[in-house]
Structure formats: structure tokens, C-alpha cells
XYZ file of C-alpha atoms in Angstrom:
130
model
C 0.008 -0.011 -0.014
C 1.503 3.248 -1.065
C 1.376 6.610 0.887
C -1.660 7.936 -1.072
C -3.593 4.847 -0.333
C -2.802 5.011 3.319
C -3.922 8.574 3.292
C -7.130 7.871 1.784
C -7.695 4.852 4.077
C -7.087 7.087 7.095
C -9.755 9.488 5.909
C -12.268 6.543 5.474
C -11.436 5.322 8.994
C -11.986 8.795 10.534
C -15.132 9.249 8.537
C -16.665 5.938 9.640
C -15.720 6.458 13.408
C -17.074 9.934 13.403
C -20.115 8.941 11.465
C -20.806 6.110 14.052
C -20.120 8.411 16.990
C -22.806 10.828 15.777
C -25.399 8.189 14.770
C -25.004 6.508 18.150
C -25.120 9.656 20.101
C -28.267 10.827 18.054
C -29.943 7.557 18.495
C -29.439 7.579 22.262
C -30.936 11.221 22.332
C -33.763 10.124 20.073
C -34.746 7.327 22.477
C -34.724 9.758 25.386
C -35.493 13.253 24.135
C -36.532 14.588 27.611
C -32.855 14.821 28.704
C -31.972 16.753 25.611
C -34.827 19.224 26.056
C -33.849 19.737 29.707
C -30.336 20.279 28.649
C -31.147 22.930 25.961
C -33.649 24.581 28.321
C -30.859 25.181 30.990
C -28.658 26.906 28.460
C -28.178 30.750 28.838
C -28.388 30.995 25.074
C -31.156 31.910 22.491
C -31.697 28.188 22.038
C -33.411 28.007 25.367
C -36.300 30.089 24.021
C -37.806 26.959 22.284
C -36.083 24.076 24.043
C -38.248 21.310 22.420
C -37.771 22.585 18.957
C -33.985 22.963 19.267
C -33.647 19.664 20.977
C -35.195 17.989 18.028
C -33.106 19.967 15.704
C -29.970 18.659 17.546
C -31.261 15.106 17.728
C -32.191 14.958 14.026
C -28.976 16.784 12.894
C -26.774 14.255 14.680
C -28.785 11.333 13.198
C -29.074 12.600 9.587
C -25.566 14.303 9.302
C -23.991 11.308 11.108
C -25.485 8.853 8.682
C -24.226 11.206 5.764
C -20.841 11.291 7.147
C -20.686 7.495 7.706
C -21.603 6.733 4.070
C -19.438 9.611 2.758
C -22.124 11.739 0.958
C -21.162 15.408 0.500
C -18.620 15.289 3.328
C -17.262 18.599 2.488
C -20.734 20.050 3.475
C -22.146 17.619 5.952
C -19.173 17.849 8.330
C -19.757 21.598 9.155
C -23.195 21.302 10.926
C -21.705 18.654 13.228
C -18.662 20.641 13.907
C -20.919 23.512 14.861
C -22.916 21.316 17.220
C -19.730 20.208 18.885
C -18.560 23.857 19.280
C -21.856 24.894 20.743
C -21.620 22.056 23.209
C -18.051 22.862 23.957
C -18.643 26.540 24.631
C -22.070 26.271 26.425
C -21.823 23.089 28.359
C -18.354 21.525 28.700
C -15.931 24.609 28.877
C -17.826 26.388 31.790
C -17.200 23.255 33.934
C -13.436 23.390 33.063
C -11.670 23.664 29.759
C -8.792 21.101 30.553
C -11.064 18.121 30.768
C -11.331 14.949 28.831
C -14.783 15.940 27.656
C -13.372 19.266 26.387
C -10.704 17.501 24.517
C -13.222 14.984 23.145
C -15.229 17.836 21.556
C -12.133 19.566 20.199
C -10.762 16.331 18.635
C -14.289 15.830 16.989
C -14.179 19.382 15.597
C -10.822 18.866 14.248
C -11.603 15.447 12.671
C -14.697 16.868 11.155
C -12.576 19.828 9.633
C -10.067 17.342 8.252
C -12.875 15.470 6.524
C -14.394 18.660 5.115
C -11.105 19.924 3.817
C -9.455 16.549 2.828
C -12.350 14.540 1.574
C -14.037 11.389 2.678
C -11.467 8.928 1.655
C -12.198 5.740 -0.180
C -15.386 3.793 -0.274
C -17.556 6.915 -0.056
C -20.835 7.536 -1.995
C -19.458 10.971 -3.001
C -15.813 12.118 -3.287
C -16.558 15.568 -2.032
């Protein structure tokens, strides 16, 4: 396997792992939306105005965009909404409790991974190459 193949395989692996991460997280939220509504309503943010609406936007975004990342469809575009979700979670929920925590680094690593996919492409075995 040459260097280019390894590079493309690494993007595929990153895409599949991130896609699964969001699909699983979205599914867990889907099966118990009350916790997400409570979380959103507790934010000091414009989202707390309509907590049920924004909770479902979050849940469906994680599921739909997670599936799209997983299968590699329009990765250049579908990675950014998920990166935004992770950034909002980092700024509003995780960082106020302490920036130097494993949860904080988890969110930051996900944002970086999604940016890598958006800029570098989905790798091999994707439905779409951009």
C-alpha cells in the first residue's frame, strides 16, 4: 500500500468512526429526548427560548448528518453542521465546567476530525468524493 492509499484509508477510517459516533449519540438522544430538552432549556443561550424545537433539531441533525458522514455523502458540506454542534456544546456546556477536561478534548478532537474530512475529503469507499 503506497502513501496515497494510506492517506485515503485514514480518511475513510476517520469518517466511519465520526459517523458512527454521531449516529449512536443521536440515536441515544432520540430514544430519550426529555434529557436533551432539559439540557437545551438550561442553556443561557437563544436556543433556550424554544427548547423542544432545538432539542429535536439537535437530535435529527446528529442522526441525519451522522449517517451522511458515515456513508461519505457530500462530506465537504455535511461535516460543518456537526462541527458547529460540537463547538456549541463545548462553549455552552463543557468549557464552563473546566476547559482542561477529557470531555473538552473529546469535543475539540471531533471538531478537528470533522474539519479534516471537510477539507481533505471522505477517503475511499464513499458515496461521493466531496
